[in-house]
C-alpha atoms as a printed R data frame, in Angstrom:
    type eleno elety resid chain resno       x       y       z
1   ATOM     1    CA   UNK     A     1 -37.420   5.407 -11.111
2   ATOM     2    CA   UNK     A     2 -36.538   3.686 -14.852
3   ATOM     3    CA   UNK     A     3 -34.103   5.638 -16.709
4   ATOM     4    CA   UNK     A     4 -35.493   7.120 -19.501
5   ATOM     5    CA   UNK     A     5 -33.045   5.729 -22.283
6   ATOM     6    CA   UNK     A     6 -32.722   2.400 -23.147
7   ATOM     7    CA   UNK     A     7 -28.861   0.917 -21.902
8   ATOM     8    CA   UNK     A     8 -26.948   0.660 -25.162
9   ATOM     9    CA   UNK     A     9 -24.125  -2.333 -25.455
10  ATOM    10    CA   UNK     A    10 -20.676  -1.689 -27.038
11  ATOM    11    CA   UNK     A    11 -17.879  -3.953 -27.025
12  ATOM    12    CA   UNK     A    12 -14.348  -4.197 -27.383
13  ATOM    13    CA   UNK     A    13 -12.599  -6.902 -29.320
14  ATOM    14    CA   UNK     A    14 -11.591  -8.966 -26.091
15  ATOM    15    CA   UNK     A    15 -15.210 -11.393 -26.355
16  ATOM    16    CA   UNK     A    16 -17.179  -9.694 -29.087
17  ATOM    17    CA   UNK     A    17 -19.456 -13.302 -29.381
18  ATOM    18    CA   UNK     A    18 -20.011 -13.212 -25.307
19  ATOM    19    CA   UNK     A    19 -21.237  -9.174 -26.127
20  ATOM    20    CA   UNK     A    20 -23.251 -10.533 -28.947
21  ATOM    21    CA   UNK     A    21 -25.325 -13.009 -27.071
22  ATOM    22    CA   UNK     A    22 -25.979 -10.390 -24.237
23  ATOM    23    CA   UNK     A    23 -27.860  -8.029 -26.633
24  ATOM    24    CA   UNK     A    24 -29.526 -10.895 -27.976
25  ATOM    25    CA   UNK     A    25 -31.143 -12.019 -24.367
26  ATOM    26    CA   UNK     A    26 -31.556  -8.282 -23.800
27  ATOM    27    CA   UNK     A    27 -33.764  -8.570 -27.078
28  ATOM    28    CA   UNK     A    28 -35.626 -10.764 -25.926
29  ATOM    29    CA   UNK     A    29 -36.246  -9.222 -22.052
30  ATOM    30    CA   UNK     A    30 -37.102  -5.613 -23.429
31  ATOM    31    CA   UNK     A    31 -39.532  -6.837 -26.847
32  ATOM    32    CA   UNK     A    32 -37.153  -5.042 -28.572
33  ATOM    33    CA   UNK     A    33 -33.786  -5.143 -30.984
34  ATOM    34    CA   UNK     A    34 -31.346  -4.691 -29.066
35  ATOM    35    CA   UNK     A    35 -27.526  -4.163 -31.041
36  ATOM    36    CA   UNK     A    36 -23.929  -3.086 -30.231
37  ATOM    37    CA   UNK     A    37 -23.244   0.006 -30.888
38  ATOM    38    CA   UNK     A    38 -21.911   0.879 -34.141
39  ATOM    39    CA   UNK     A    39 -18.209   1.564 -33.417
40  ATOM    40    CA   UNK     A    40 -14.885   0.700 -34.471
41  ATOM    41    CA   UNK     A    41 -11.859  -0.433 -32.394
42  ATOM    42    CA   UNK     A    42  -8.802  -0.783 -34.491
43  ATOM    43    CA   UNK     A    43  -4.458  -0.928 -34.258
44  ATOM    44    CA   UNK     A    44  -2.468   1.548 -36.116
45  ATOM    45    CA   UNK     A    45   0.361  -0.062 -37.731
46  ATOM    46    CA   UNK     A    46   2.579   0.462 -34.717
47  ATOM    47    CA   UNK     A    47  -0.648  -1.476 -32.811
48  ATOM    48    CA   UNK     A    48  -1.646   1.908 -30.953
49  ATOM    49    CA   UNK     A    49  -5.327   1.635 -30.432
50  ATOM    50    CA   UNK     A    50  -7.819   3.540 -31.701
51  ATOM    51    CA   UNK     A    51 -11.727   4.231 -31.763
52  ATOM    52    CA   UNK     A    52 -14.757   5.472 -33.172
53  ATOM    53    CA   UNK     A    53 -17.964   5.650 -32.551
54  ATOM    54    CA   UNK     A    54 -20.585   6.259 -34.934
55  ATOM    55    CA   UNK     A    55 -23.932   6.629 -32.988
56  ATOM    56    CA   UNK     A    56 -24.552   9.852 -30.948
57  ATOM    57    CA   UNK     A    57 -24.323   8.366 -27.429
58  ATOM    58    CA   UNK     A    58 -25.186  11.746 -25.673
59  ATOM    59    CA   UNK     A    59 -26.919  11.403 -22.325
60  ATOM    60    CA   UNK     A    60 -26.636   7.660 -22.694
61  ATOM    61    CA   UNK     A    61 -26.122   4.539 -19.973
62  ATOM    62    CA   UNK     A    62 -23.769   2.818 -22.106
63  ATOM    63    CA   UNK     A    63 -22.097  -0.504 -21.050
64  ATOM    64    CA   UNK     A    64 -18.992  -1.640 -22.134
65  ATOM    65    CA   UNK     A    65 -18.377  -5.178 -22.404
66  ATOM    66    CA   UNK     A    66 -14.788  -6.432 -22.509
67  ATOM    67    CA   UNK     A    67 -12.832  -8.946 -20.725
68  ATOM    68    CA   UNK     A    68  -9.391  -7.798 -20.077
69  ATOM    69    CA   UNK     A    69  -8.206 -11.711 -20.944
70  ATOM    70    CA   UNK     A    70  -5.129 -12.796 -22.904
71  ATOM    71    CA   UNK     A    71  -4.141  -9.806 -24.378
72  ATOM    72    CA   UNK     A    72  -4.549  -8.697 -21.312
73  ATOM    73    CA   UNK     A    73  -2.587  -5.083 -21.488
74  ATOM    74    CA   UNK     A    74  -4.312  -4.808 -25.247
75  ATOM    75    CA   UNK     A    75  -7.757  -5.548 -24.389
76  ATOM    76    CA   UNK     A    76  -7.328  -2.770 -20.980
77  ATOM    77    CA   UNK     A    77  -6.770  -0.508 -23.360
78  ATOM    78    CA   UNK     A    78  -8.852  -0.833 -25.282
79  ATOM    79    CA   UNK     A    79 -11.252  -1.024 -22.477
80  ATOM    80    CA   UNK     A    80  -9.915   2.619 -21.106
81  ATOM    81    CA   UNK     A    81  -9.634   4.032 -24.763
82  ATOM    82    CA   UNK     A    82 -13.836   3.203 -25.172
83  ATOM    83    CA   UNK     A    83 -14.658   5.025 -22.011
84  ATOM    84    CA   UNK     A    84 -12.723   7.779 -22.846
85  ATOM    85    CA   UNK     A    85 -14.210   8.270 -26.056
86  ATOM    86    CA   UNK     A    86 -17.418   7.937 -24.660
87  ATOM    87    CA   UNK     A    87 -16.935   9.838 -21.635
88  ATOM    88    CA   UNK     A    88 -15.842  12.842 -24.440
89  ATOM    89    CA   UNK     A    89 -19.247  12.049 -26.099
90  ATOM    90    CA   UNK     A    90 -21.248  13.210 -22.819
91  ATOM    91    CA   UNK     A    91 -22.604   9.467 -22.272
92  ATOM    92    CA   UNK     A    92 -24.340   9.865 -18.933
93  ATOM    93    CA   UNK     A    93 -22.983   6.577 -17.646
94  ATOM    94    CA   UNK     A    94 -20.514   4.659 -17.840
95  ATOM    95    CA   UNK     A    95 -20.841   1.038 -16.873
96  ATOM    96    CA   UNK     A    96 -17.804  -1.625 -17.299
97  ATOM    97    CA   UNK     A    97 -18.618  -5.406 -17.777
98  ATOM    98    CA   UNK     A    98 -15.908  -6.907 -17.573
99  ATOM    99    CA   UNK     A    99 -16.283 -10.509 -17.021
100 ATOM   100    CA   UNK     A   100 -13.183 -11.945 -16.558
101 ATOM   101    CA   UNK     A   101 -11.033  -9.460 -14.358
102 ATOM   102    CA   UNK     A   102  -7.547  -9.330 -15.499
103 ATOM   103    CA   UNK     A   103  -4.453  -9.460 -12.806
104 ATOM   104    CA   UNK     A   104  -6.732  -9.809 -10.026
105 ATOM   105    CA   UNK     A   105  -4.471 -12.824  -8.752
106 ATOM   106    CA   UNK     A   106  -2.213  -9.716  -8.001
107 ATOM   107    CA   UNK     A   107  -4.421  -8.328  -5.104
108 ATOM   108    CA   UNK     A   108  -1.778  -8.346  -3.019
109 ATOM   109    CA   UNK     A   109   1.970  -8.112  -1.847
110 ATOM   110    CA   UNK     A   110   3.385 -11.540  -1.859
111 ATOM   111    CA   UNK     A   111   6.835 -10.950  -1.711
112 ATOM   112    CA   UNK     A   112   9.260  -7.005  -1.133
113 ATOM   113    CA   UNK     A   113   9.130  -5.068  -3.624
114 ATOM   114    CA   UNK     A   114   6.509  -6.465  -5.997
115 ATOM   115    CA   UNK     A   115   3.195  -4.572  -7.409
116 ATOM   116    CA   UNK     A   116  -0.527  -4.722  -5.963
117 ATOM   117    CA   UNK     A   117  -1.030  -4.912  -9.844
118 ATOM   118    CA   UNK     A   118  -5.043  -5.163  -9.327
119 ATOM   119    CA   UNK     A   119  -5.311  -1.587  -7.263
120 ATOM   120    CA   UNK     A   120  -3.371  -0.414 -10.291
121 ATOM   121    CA   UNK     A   121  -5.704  -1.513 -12.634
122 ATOM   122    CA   UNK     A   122  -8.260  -0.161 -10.384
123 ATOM   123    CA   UNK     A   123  -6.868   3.106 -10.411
124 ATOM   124    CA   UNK     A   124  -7.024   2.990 -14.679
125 ATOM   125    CA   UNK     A   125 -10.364   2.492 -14.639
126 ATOM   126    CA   UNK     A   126 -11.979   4.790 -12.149
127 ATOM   127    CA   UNK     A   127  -9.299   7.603 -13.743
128 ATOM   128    CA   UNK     A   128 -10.890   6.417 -17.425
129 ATOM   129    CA   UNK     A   129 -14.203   7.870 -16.366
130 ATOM   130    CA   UNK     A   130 -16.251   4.632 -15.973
131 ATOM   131    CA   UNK     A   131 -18.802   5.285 -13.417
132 ATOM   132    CA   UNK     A   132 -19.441   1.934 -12.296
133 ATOM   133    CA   UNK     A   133 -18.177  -2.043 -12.790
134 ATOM   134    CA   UNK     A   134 -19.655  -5.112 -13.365
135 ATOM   135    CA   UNK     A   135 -17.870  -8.195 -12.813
136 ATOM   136    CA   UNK     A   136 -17.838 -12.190 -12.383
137 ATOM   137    CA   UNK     A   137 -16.095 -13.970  -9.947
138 ATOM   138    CA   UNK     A   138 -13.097 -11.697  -8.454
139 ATOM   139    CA   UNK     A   139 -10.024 -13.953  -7.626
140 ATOM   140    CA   UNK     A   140 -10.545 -12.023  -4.262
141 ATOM   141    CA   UNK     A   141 -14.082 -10.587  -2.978
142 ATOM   142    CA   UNK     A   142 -12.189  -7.431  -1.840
143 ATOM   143    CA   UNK     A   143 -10.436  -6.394  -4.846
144 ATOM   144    CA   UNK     A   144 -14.016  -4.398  -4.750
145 ATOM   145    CA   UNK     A   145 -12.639  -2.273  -2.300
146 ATOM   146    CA   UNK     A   146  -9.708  -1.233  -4.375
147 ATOM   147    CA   UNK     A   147 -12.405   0.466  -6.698
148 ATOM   148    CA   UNK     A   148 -13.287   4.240  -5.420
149 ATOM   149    CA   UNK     A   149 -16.743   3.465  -7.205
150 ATOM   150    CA   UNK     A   150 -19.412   0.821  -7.089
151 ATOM   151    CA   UNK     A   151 -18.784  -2.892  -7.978
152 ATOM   152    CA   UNK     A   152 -21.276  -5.907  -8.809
153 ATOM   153    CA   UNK     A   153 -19.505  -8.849  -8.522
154 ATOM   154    CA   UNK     A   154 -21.634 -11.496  -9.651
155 ATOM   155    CA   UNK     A   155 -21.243 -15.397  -8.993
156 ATOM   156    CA   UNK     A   156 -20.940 -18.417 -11.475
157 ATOM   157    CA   UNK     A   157 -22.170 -20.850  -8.311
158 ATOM   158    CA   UNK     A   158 -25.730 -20.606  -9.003
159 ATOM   159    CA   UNK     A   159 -25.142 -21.672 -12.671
160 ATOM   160    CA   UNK     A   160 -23.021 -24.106 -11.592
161 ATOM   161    CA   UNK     A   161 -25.647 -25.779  -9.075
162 ATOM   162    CA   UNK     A   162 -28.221 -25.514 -11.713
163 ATOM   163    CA   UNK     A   163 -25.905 -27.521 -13.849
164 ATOM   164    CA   UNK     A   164 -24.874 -29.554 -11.442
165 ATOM   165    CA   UNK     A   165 -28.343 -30.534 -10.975
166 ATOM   166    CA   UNK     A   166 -29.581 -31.144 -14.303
167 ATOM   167    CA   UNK     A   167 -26.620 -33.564 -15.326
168 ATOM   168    CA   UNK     A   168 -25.948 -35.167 -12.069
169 ATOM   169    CA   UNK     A   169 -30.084 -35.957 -11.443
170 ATOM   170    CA   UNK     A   170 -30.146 -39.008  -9.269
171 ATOM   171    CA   UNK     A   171 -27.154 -39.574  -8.353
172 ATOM   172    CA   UNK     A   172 -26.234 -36.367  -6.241
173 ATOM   173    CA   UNK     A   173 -25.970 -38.523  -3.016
174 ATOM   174    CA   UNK     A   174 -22.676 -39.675  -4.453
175 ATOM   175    CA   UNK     A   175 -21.117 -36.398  -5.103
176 ATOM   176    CA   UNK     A   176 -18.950 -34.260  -2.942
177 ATOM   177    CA   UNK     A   177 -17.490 -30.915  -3.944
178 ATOM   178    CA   UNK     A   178 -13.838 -30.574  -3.869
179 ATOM   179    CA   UNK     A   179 -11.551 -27.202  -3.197
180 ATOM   180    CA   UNK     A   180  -8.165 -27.826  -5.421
181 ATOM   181    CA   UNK     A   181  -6.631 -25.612  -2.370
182 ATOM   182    CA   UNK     A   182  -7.293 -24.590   1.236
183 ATOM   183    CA   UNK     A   183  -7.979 -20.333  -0.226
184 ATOM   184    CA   UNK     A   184 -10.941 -21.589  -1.877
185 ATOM   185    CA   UNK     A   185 -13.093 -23.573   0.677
186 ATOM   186    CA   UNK     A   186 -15.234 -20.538   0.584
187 ATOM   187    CA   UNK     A   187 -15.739 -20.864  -3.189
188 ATOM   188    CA   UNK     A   188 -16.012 -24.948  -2.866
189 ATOM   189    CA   UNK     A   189 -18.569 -24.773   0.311
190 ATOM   190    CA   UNK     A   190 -20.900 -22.059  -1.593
191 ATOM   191    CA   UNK     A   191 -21.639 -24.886  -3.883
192 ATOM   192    CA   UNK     A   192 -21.636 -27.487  -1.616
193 ATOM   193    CA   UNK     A   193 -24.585 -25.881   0.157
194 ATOM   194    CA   UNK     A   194 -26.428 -24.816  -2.696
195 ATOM   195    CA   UNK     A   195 -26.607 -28.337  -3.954
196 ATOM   196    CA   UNK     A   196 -26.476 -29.980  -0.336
197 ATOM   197    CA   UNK     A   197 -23.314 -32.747  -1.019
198 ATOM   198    CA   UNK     A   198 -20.367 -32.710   1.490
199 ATOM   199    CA   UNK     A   199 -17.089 -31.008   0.966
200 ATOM   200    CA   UNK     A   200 -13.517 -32.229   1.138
201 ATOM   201    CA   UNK     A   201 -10.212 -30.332   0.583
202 ATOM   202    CA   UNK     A   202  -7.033 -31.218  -1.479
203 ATOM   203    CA   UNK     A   203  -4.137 -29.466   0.072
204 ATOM   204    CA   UNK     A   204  -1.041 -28.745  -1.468
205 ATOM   205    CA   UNK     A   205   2.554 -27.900  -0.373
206 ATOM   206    CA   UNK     A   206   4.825 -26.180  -2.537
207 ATOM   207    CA   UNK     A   207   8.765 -26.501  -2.140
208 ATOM   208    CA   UNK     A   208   9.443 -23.676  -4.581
209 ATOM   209    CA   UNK     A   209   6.784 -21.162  -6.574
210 ATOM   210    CA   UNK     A   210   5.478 -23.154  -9.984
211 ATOM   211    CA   UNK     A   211   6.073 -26.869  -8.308
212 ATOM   212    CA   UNK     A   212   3.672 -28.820  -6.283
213 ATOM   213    CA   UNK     A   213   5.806 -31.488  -4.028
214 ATOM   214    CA   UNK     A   214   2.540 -33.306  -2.411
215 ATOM   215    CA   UNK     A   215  -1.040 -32.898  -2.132
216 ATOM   216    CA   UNK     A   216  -3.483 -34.557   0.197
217 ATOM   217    CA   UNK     A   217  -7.007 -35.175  -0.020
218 ATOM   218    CA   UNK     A   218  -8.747 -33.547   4.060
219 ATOM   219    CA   UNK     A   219 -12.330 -36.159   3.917
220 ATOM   220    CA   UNK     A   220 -13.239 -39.088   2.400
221 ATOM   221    CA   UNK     A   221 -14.023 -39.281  -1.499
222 ATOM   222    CA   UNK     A   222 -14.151 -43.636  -1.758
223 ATOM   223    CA   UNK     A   223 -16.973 -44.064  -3.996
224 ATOM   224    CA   UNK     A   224 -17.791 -40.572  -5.091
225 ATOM   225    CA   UNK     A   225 -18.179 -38.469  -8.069
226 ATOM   226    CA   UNK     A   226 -15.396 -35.470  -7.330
227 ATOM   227    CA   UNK     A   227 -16.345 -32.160  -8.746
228 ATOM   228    CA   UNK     A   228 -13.589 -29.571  -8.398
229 ATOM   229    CA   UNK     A   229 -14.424 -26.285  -8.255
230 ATOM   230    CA   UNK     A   230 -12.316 -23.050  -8.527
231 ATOM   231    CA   UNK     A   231 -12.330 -19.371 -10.345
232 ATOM   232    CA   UNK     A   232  -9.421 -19.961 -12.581
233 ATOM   233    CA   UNK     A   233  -7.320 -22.462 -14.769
234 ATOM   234    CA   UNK     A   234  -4.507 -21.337 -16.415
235 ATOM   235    CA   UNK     A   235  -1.949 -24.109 -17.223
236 ATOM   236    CA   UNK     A   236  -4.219 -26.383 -15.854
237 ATOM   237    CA   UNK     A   237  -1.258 -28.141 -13.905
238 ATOM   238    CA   UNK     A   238  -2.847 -28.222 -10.268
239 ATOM   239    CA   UNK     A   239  -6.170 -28.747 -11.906
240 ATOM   240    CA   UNK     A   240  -4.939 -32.422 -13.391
241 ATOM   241    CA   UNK     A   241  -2.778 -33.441 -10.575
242 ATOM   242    CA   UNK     A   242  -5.710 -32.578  -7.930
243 ATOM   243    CA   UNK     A   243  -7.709 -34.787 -10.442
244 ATOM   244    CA   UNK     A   244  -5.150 -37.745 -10.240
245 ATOM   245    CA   UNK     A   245  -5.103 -37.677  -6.347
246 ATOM   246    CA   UNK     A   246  -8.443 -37.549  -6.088
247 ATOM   247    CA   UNK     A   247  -8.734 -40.584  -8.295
248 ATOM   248    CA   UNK     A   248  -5.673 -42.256  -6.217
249 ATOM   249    CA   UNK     A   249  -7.789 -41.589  -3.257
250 ATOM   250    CA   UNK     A   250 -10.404 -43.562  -4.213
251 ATOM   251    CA   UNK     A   251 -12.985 -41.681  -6.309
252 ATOM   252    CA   UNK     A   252 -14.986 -43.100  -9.313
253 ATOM   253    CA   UNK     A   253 -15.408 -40.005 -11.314
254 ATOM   254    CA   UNK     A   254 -13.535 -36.520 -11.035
255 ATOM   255    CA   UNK     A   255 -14.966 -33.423 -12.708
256 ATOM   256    CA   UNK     A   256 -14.304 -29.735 -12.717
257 ATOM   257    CA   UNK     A   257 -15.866 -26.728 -12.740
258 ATOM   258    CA   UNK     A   258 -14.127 -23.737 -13.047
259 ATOM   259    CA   UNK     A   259 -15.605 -19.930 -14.019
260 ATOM   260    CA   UNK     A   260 -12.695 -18.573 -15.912
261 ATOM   261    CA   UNK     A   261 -11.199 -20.913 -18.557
262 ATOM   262    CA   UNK     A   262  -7.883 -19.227 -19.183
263 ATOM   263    CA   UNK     A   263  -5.991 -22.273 -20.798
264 ATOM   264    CA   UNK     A   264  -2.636 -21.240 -21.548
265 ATOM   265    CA   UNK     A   265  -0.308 -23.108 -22.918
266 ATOM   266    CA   UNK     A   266  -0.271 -27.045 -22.262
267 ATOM   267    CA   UNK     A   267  -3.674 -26.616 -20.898
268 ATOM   268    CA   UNK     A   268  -5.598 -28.107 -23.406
269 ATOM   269    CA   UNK     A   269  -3.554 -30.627 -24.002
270 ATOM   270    CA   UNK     A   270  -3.091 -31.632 -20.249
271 ATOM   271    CA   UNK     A   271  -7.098 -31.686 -19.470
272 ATOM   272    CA   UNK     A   272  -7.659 -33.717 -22.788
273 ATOM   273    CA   UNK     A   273  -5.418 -36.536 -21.597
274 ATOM   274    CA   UNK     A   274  -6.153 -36.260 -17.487
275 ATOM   275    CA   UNK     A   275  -8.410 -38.657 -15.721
276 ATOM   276    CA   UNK     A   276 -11.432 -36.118 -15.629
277 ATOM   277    CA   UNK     A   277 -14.344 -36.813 -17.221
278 ATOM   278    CA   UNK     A   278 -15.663 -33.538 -18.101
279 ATOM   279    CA   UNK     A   279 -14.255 -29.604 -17.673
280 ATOM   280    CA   UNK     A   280 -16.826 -26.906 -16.990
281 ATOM   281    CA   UNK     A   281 -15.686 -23.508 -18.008
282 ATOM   282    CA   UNK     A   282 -18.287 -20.494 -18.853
283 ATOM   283    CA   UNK     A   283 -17.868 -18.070 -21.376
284 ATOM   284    CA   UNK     A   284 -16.299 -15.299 -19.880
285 ATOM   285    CA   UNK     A   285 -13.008 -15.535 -21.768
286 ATOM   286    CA   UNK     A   286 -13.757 -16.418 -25.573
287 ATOM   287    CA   UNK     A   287 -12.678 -19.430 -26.196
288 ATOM   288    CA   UNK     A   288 -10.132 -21.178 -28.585
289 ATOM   289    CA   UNK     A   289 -10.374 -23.599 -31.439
290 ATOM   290    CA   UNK     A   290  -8.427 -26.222 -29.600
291 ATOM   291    CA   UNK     A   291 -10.944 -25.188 -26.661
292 ATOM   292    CA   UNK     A   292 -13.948 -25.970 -28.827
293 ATOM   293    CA   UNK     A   293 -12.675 -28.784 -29.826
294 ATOM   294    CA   UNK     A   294 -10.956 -30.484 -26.894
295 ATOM   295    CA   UNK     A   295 -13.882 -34.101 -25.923
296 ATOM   296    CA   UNK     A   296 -14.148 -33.193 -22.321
297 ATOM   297    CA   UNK     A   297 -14.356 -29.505 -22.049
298 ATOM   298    CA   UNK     A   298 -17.423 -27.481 -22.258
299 ATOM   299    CA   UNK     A   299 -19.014 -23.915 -21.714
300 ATOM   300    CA   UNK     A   300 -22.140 -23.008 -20.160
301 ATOM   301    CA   UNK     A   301 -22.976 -19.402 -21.048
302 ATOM   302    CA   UNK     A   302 -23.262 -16.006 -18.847
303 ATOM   303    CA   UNK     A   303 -25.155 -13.922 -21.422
304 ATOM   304    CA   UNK     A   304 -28.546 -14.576 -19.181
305 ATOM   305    CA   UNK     A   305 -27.003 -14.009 -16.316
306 ATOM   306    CA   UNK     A   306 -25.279  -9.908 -17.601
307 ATOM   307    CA   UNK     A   307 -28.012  -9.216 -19.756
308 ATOM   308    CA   UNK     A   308 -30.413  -9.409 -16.389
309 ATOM   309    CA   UNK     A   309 -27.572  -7.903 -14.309
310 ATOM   310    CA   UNK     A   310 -27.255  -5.277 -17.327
311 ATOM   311    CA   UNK     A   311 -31.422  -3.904 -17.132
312 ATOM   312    CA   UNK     A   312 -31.336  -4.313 -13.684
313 ATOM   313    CA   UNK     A   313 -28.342  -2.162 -13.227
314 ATOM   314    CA   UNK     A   314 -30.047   0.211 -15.690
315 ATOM   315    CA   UNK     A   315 -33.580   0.065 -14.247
316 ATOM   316    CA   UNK     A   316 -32.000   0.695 -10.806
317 ATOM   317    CA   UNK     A   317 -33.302  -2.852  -9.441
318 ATOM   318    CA   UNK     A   318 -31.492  -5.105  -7.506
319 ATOM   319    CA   UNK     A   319 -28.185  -7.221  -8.509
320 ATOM   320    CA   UNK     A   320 -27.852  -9.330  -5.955
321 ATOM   321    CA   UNK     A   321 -31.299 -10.890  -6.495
322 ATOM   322    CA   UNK     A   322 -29.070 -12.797  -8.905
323 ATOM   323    CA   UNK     A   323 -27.100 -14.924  -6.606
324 ATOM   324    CA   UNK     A   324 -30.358 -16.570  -5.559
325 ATOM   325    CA   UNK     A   325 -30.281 -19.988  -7.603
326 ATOM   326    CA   UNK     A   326 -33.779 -19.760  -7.157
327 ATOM   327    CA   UNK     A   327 -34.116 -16.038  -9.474
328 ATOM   328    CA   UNK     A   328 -31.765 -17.385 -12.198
329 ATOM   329    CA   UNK     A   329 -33.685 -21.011 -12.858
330 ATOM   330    CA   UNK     A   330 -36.289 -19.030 -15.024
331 ATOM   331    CA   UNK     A   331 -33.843 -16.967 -16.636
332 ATOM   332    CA   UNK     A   332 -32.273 -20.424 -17.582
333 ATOM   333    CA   UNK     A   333 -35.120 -21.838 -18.170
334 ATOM   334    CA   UNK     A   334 -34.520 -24.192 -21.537
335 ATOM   335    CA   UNK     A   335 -30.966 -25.100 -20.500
336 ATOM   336    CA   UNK     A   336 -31.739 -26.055 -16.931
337 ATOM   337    CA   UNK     A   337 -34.831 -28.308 -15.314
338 ATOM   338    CA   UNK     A   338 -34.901 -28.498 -11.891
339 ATOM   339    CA   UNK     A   339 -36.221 -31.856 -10.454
């Protein structure tokens, strides 16, 4: 059965536009305003976090939307600190959006004596009273399983195909989806089927951690328009070079489309002046000026996709109805046409 409150939004400072535009499509799902939560999240002068709410959130499904991005330990805490001080305002439940996962590329020990830094995390938020999470794109599928509660881990690939489709219209028989490395076939063939191209592989070798000594292109790309796909780009490195292989391989165009635009450092800089024709990041991570304004770079949003994921969660209807490209066209409708 329907809950009988309506879910209430309240966000962090981590992607307070991305939280914005998800009350705004839940506006216009439910007939109804729908706002962030009056609250404040501020630093102490020594930068020790604190927060208030001002609404009574008692017996509440509140959802708390913050990306634990760049900074990553700030915006965790700030994460943990909200659930706590909603969790001490009897809020009946606690839902995390988080949609970019922070140190998820640690799911693992890589090397003796290093951290499984994700589990960690993990371990904060479950211990922070947060009843449930809601995610895009894990680095790796089972860093669900490190969570001793229940994950949605939604996908970017539908979106993807649907943009794929409307910008690419009548000339798909020429493109072929490319994984920048042999871990994320899976990733790279999910698309490939969706949109029904072929699927090659750029392999890398790596004589020490941080340098890439050669990459080869596994299939044929002469004569096609390359599109790259992958969860993250950080420095954006890989990404270019991949691009410039591909292109030395014998591709016409090469573009990218990756779910979580980190973009540290050189990034920007590197992707501006690379042989790609066009970056696809979503929204997930807010981002930068230089982001914003870089020719070949640009965001499709995810506030259709959580704000459905959101009153479904709430409504107790189903979640994974949303990795059908088929349920999200109409909730894209306006951005997207298929055909």
């Amino acid at each position: 059965m329907p809950a009988m409150t309506e879910p209430k939004l309240i966000s962090g400072n981590a992607n307070r536009p991305l939280a914005q535009a998800i009350a705004r499509r839940m506006s216009l799902h439910r007939g109804m305003s729908v706002k962030l939560v009056d609250a404040r999240v501020e630093r102490f002068n020594d930068q020790e976090i604190f927060v208030e709410v001002f609404e009574n959130v008692r017996g509440e499904d509140m959802f708390i939307v913050q990306s634990t991005s760049n900074p990553a330990n700030d915006n965790l805490m700030e994460l943990l600190i909200i659930a706590d001080a909603l969790r001490r305002s009897s809020a009946a439940r606690i839902t995390a959006v988080i949609p970019y996962f922070g140190y998820a590329r640690q799911d693992r020990r890589t090397k003796a004596r290093t951290p499984i830094s994700a589990k960690l995390v993990a371990n904060l938020i479950t211990e922070a009273g947060i009843d449930r999470v809601l995610t895009l794109d894990l680095h790796a599928t089972q860093i669900q399983g490190f969570f001793d509660l229940p994950v949605d881990n939604l996908y970017a690939a539908p979106i993807f195909a649907l943009d794929v489709e409307h910008n690419f219209r009548g000339r798909l028989q020429d493109v072929i989806v490319v994984s920048p490395d042999v871990g994320g076939v899976s990733r790279a063939r999910e698309l490939a089927k969706r949109i029904g191209c072929a699927l090659a592989i750029v392999d890398k070798r790596r004589e020490k951690p941080g340098e890439i000594a050669e990459m080869t292109v596994i299939g044929d790309v002469t004569g096609k328009t390359c599109i790259i796909v992958d969860d993250i780009c950080d420095t954006a490195g890989t990404l270019c070079k991949a691009a410039q292989v591909l292109i030395e391989a014998g591709a016409t165009e090469v573009h990218s489309y990756i779910t979580h635009g980190v973009l540290s450092g050189p990034a920007v800089e590197r992707i501006t002046n690379s042989v790609m024709k066009s970056l696809v990041i979503t929204d997930s991570i807010e981002a930068s000026e230089a982001v914003k304004a870089a020719p070949n770079i640009r965001i499709v949003p995810t506030a259709p996709l959580f704000a459905q994921a959101i009153l479904n969660t709430w409504n107790g209807t189903s979640v994974s109805s949303l990795f059908d490209q088929d349920t999200l066209t109409p909730i894209y409708e306006g951005l997207y046409q298929r055909g």
